[in-house]
Short mmCIF file of C-alpha atoms and ligand atoms in Angstrom, two decimals:
data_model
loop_
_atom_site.label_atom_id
_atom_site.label_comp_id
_atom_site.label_asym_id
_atom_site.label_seq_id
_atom_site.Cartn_x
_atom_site.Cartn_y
_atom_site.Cartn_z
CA UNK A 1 141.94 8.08 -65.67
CA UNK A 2 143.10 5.79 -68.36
CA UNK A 3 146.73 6.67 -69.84
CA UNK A 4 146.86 6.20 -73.85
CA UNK A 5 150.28 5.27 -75.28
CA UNK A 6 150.35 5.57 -78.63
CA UNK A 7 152.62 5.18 -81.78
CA UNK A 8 152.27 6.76 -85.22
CA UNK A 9 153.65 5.79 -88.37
CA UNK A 10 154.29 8.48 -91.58
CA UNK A 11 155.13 8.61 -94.94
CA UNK A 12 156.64 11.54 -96.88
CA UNK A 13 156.43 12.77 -100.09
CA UNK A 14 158.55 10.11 -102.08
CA UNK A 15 159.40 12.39 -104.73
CA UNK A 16 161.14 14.93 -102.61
CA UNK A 17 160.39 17.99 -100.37
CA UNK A 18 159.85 20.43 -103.56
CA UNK A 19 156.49 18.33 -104.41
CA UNK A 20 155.15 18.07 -100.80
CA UNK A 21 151.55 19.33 -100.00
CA UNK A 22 152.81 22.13 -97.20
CA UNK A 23 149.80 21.46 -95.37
CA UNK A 24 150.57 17.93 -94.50
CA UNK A 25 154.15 16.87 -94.85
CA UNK A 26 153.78 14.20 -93.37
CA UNK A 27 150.95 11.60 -94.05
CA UNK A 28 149.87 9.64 -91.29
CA UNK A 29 149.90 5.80 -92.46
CA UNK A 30 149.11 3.63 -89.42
CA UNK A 31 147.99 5.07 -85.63
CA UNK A 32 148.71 1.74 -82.60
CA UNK A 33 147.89 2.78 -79.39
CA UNK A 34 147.95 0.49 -75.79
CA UNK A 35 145.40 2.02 -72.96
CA UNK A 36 146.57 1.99 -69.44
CA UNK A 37 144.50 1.60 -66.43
CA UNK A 38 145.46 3.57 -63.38
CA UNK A 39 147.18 0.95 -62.31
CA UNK A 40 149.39 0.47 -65.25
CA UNK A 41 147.72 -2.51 -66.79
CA UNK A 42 146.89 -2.84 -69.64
CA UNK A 43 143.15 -2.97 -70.51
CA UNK A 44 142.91 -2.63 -74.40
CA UNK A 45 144.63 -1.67 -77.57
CA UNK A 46 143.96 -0.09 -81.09
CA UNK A 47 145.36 -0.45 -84.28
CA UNK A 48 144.71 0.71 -88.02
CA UNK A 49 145.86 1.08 -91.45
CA UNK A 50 145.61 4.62 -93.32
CA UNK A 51 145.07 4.22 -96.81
CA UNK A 52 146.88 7.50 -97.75
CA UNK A 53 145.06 10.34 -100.01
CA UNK A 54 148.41 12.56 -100.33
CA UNK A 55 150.84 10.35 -101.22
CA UNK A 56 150.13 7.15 -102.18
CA UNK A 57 153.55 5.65 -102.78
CA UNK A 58 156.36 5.53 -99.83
CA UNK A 59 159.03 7.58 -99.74
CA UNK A 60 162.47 5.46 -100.09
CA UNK A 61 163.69 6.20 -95.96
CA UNK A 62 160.35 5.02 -95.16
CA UNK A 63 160.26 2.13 -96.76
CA UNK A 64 163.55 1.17 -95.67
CA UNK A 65 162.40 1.36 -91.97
CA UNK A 66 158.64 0.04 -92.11
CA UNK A 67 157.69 -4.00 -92.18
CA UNK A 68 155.38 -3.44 -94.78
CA UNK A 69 154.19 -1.35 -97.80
CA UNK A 70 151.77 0.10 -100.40
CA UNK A 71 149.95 -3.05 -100.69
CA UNK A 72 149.03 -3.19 -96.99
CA UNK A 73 147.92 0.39 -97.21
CA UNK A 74 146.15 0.02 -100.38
CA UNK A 75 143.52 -2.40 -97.57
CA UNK A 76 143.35 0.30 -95.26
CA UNK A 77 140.39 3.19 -94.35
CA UNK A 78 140.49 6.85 -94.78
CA UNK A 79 142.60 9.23 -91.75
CA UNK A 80 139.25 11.03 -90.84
CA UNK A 81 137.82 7.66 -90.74
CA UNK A 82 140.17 5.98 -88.36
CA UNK A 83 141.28 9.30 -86.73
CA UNK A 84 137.65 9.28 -85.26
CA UNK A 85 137.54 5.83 -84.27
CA UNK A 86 140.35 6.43 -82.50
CA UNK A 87 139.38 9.35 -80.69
CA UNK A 88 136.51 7.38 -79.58
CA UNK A 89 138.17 4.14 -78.37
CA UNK A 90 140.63 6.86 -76.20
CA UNK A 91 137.59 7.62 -74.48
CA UNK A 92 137.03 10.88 -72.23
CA UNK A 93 139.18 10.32 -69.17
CA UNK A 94 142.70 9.88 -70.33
CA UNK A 95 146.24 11.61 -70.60
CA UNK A 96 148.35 10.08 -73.20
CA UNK A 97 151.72 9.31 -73.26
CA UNK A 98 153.94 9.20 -76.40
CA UNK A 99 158.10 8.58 -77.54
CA UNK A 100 159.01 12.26 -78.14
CA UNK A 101 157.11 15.60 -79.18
CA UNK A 102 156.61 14.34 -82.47
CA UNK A 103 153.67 12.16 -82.49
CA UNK A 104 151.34 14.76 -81.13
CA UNK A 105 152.68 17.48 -83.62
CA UNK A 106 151.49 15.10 -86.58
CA UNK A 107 148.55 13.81 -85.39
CA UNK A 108 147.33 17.23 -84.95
CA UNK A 109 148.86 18.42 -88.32
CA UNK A 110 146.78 15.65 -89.67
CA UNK A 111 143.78 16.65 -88.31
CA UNK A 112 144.20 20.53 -89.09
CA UNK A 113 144.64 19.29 -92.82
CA UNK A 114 140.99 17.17 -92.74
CA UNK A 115 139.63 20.17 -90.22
CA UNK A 116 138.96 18.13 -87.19
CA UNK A 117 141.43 19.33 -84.64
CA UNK A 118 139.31 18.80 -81.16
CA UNK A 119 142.52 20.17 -79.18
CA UNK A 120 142.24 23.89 -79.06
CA UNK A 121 144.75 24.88 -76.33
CA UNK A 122 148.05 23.57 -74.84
CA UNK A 123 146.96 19.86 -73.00
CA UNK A 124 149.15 17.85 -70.31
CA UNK A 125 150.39 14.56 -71.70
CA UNK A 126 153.49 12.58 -70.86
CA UNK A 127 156.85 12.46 -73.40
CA UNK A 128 158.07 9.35 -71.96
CA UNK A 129 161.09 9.31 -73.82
CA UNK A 130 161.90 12.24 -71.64
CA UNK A 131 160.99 10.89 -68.55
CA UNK A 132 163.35 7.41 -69.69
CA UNK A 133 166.52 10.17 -69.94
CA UNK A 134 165.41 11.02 -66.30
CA UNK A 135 166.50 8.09 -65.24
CA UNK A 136 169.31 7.09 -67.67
CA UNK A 137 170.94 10.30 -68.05
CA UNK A 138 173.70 8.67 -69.88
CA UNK A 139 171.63 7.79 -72.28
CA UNK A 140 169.33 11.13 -73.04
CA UNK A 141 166.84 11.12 -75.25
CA UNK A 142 167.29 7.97 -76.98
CA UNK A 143 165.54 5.87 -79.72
CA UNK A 144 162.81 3.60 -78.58
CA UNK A 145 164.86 0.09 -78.88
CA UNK A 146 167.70 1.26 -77.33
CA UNK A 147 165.47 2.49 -74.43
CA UNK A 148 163.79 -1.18 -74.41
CA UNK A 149 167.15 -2.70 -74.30
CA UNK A 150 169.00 -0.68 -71.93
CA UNK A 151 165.95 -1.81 -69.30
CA UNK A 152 166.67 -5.49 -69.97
CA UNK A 153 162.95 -5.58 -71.40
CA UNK A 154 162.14 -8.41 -73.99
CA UNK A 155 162.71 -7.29 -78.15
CA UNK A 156 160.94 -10.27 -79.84
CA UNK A 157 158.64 -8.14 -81.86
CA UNK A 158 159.40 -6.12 -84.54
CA UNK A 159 160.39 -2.52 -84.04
CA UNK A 160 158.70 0.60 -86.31
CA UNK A 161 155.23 -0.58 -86.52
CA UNK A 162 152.82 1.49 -84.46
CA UNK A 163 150.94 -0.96 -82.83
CA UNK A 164 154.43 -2.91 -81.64
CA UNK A 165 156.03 0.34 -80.60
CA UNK A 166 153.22 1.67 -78.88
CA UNK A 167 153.68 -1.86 -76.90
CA UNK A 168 156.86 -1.05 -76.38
CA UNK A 169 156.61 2.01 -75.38
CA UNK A 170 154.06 1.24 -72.42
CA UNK A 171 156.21 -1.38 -71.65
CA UNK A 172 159.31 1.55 -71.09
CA UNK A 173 156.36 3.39 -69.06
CA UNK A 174 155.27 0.35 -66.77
CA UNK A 175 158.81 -0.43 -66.08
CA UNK A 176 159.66 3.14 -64.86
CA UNK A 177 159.85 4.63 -61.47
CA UNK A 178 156.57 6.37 -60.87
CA UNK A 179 157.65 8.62 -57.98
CA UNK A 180 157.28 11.90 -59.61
CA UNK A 181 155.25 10.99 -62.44
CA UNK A 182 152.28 13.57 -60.92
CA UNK A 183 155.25 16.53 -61.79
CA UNK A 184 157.01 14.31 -65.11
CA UNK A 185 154.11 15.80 -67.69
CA UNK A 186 154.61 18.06 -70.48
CA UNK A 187 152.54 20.49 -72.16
CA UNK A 188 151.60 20.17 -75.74
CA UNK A 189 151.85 23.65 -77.48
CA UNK A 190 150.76 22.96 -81.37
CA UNK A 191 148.32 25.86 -80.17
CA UNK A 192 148.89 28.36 -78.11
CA UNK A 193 146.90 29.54 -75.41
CA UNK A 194 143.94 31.68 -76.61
CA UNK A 195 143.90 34.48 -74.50
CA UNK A 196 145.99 35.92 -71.44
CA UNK A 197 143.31 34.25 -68.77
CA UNK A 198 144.38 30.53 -70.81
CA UNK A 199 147.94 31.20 -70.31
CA UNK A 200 150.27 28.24 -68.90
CA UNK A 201 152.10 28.40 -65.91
CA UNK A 202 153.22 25.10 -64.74
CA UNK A 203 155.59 24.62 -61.83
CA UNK A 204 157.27 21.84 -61.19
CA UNK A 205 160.14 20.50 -58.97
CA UNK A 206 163.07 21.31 -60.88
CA UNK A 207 161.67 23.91 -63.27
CA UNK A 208 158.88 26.64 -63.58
CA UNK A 209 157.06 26.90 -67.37
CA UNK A 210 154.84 29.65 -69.18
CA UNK A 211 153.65 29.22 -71.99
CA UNK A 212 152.10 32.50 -73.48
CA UNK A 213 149.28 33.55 -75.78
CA UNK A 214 149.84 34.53 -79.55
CA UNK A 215 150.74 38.12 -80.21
CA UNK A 216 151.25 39.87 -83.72
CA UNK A 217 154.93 40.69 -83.46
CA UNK A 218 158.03 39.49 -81.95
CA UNK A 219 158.67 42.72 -80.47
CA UNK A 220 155.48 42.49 -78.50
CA UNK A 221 156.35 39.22 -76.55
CA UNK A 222 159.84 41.16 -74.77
CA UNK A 223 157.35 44.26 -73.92
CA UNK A 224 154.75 42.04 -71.75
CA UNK A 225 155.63 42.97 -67.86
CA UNK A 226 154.41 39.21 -67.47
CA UNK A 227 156.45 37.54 -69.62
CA UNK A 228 160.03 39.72 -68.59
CA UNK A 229 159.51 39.44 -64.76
CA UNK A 230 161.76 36.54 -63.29
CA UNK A 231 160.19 34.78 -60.77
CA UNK A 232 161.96 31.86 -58.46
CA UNK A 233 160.54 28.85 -59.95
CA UNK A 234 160.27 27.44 -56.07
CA UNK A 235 158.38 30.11 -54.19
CA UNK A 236 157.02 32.01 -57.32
CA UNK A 237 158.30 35.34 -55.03
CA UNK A 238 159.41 37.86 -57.87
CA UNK A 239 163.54 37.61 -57.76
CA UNK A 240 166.39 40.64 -58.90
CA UNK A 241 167.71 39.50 -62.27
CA UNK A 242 171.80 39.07 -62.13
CA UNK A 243 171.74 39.53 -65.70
CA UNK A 244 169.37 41.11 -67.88
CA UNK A 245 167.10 39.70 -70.69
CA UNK A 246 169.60 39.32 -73.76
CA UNK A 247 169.18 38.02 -77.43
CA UNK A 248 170.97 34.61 -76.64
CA UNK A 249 170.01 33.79 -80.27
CA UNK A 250 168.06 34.49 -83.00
CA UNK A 251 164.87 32.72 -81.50
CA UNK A 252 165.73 32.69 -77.84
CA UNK A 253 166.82 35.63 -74.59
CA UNK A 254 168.39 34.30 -71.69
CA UNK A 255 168.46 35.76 -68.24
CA UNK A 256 169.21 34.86 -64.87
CA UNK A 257 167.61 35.80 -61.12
CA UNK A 258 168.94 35.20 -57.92
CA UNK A 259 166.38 33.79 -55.30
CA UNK A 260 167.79 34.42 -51.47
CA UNK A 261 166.19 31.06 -50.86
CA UNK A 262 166.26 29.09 -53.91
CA UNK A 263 169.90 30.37 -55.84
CA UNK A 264 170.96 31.12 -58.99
CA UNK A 265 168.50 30.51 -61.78
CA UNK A 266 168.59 30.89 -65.26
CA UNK A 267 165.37 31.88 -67.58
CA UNK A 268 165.16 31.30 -70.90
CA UNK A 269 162.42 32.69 -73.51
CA UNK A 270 161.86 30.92 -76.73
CA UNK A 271 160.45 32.59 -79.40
CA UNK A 272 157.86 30.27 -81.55
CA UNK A 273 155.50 30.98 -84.09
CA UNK A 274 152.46 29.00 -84.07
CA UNK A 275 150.67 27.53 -86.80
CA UNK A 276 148.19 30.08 -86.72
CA UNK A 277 151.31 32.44 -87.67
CA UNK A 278 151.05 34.07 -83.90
CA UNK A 279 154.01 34.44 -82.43
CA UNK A 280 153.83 33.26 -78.47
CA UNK A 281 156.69 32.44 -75.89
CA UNK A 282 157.27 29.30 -74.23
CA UNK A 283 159.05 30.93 -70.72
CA UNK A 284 161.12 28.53 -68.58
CA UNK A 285 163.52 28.90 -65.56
CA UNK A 286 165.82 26.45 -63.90
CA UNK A 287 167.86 26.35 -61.11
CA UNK A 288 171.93 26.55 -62.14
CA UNK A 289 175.55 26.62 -61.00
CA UNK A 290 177.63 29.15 -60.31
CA UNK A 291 180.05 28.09 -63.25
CA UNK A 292 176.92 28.27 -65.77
CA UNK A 293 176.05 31.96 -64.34
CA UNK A 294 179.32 32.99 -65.41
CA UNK A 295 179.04 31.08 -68.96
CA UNK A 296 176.00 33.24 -69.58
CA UNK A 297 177.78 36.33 -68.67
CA UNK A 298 180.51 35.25 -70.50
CA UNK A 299 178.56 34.79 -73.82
CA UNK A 300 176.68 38.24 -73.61
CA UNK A 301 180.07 39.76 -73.75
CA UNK A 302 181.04 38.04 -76.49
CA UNK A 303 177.99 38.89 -78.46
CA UNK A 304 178.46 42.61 -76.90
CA UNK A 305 181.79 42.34 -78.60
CA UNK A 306 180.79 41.15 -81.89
CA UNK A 307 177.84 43.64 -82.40
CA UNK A 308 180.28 46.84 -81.58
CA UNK A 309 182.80 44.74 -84.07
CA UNK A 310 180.02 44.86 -86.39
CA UNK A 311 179.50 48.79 -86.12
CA UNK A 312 182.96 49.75 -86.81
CA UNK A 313 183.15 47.37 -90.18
CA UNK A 314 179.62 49.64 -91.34
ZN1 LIG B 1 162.73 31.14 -54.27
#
């Protein structure tokens, strides 16, 4: 299996959000990608120019940031064009790896808007720049080039072209410990799971994840048995919940379970809506402290509070 870094480059509309197409926000100008071999090396690379269809001028903050502009577009090829050839060069045993969620989200956005989305379902890949804040938790999720230079790696080249930060960012990956890097993926969810038997459920060493299938309403997602049950995300065993599913927020409920064996944990259910207009549930539970069990408690009272506030004012 051959890992595929790659880097994306985008434009917006330059003459402000009120003009954008909806379907596309965000026009993809340039794709650079490095391919891995098992081993790390690396065996090959891609890059290409999009001449854009949507908008053909750059937008001022993109301008500002990118090495080049409308005159090196004007000489390149058409997204569906390139977006192919790309998809070819990847090859059919790969995972890729990318700086952030964002990259994925656009290529596929891209590729909804010229209908050739190949990626039906939720797919593994690897968000390095989470896997970087791993290891430099001081840091978090940083930029790219402060990632390169925290890691004493060389900066010769030029930083927001794709080609150059897709280089960069396989040079992050190379450099990194690979201990865990069999339990370090991360699901892509720009479509939810089809159907209850295509649900996620990923486990890994410091977390559990589900990701859920669309339903119609909101209301549905808190009424699945499947999705409410708290389960130890260790030994799967079904756990008691110390605190009961409650609206954290407007998109999110927050619980937490007790495992005799594996402690407090604390679940969390976020509410998205996917770009079929489903609504699904990305499910995840994490081990925590004592201090943060009594945080959460601490907050549902408060919002317990406010709502019986609320009732007297009406
Ligand atoms: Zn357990």
């Amino acid at each position: 299996m051959n890992y595929i870094i790659f880097d994306l480059e985008w434009n917006q509309c330059p003459r402000g959000p009120e003009y954008e197409n909806p379907r596309i926000p965000f026009e993809i100008i340039e794709i650079g990608a490095v391919k891995l071999n098992e081993s790390f090396e690396i065996v090959d690379e891609y890059s290409s120019i999009v001449k854009p269809r949507i908008y053909k001028f750059l937008h001022n903050h993109v301008r500002q940031m990118l090495n080049y502009d409308e005159t090196l577009l004007r000489t390149g090829r058409p997204f569906d064009m390139v977006c192919r050839e790309f998809m070819k060069w990847c090859g059919n045993d790969y995972i890729f790896g990318t700086w952030g969620t964002g990259d994925l989200i656009q290529l596929q956005k891209n590729m909804d808007y010229y209908y050739m989305n190949k990626f039906a379902e939720p797919f593994k890949y690897y968000n390095i720049q989470s896997i970087f804040a791993e290891n430099y938790e001081d840091l978090g999720a940083c930029k790219l080039e402060k990632a390169v230079v925290a890691m004493n790696l060389p900066t010769e080249e030029e930083f927001h072209t794709a080609i150059n930060d897709a280089r960069y960012t396989a040079l992050v990956f190379q450099n990194l410990s690979k201990k865990h890097l069999h339990d370090q993926y991360t699901y892509d969810y720009y479509h939810e799971p089809k159907d209850k038997a295509s649900e996620v459920f990923a486990f890994h060493r410091s977390y559990s994840e589900h990701i859920t299938r669309g339903f119609d309403q909101r209301t549905d997602i808190m009424e699945d048995k499947e999705i409410t049950t708290f389960r130890c995300y260790k030994c799967k065993r079904k756990i008691a919940k110390k605190i009961k599913w409650f609206a954290y927020n407007q998109n999110s409920f927050v619980s937490v379970g007790h495992c005799w064996y594996h402690g407090n944990q604390k679940g969390i259910i976020k509410i998205k809506t996917s770009n079929s207009g489903k609504i699904f549930a990305i499910k995840k539970i994490k081990p925590i402290t004592k201090k943060e069990v009594e945080d959460i408690r601490n907050r549902q009272n408060e919002l317990r509070e406010k709502r019986i506030e609320k009732r007297k004012k009406h």
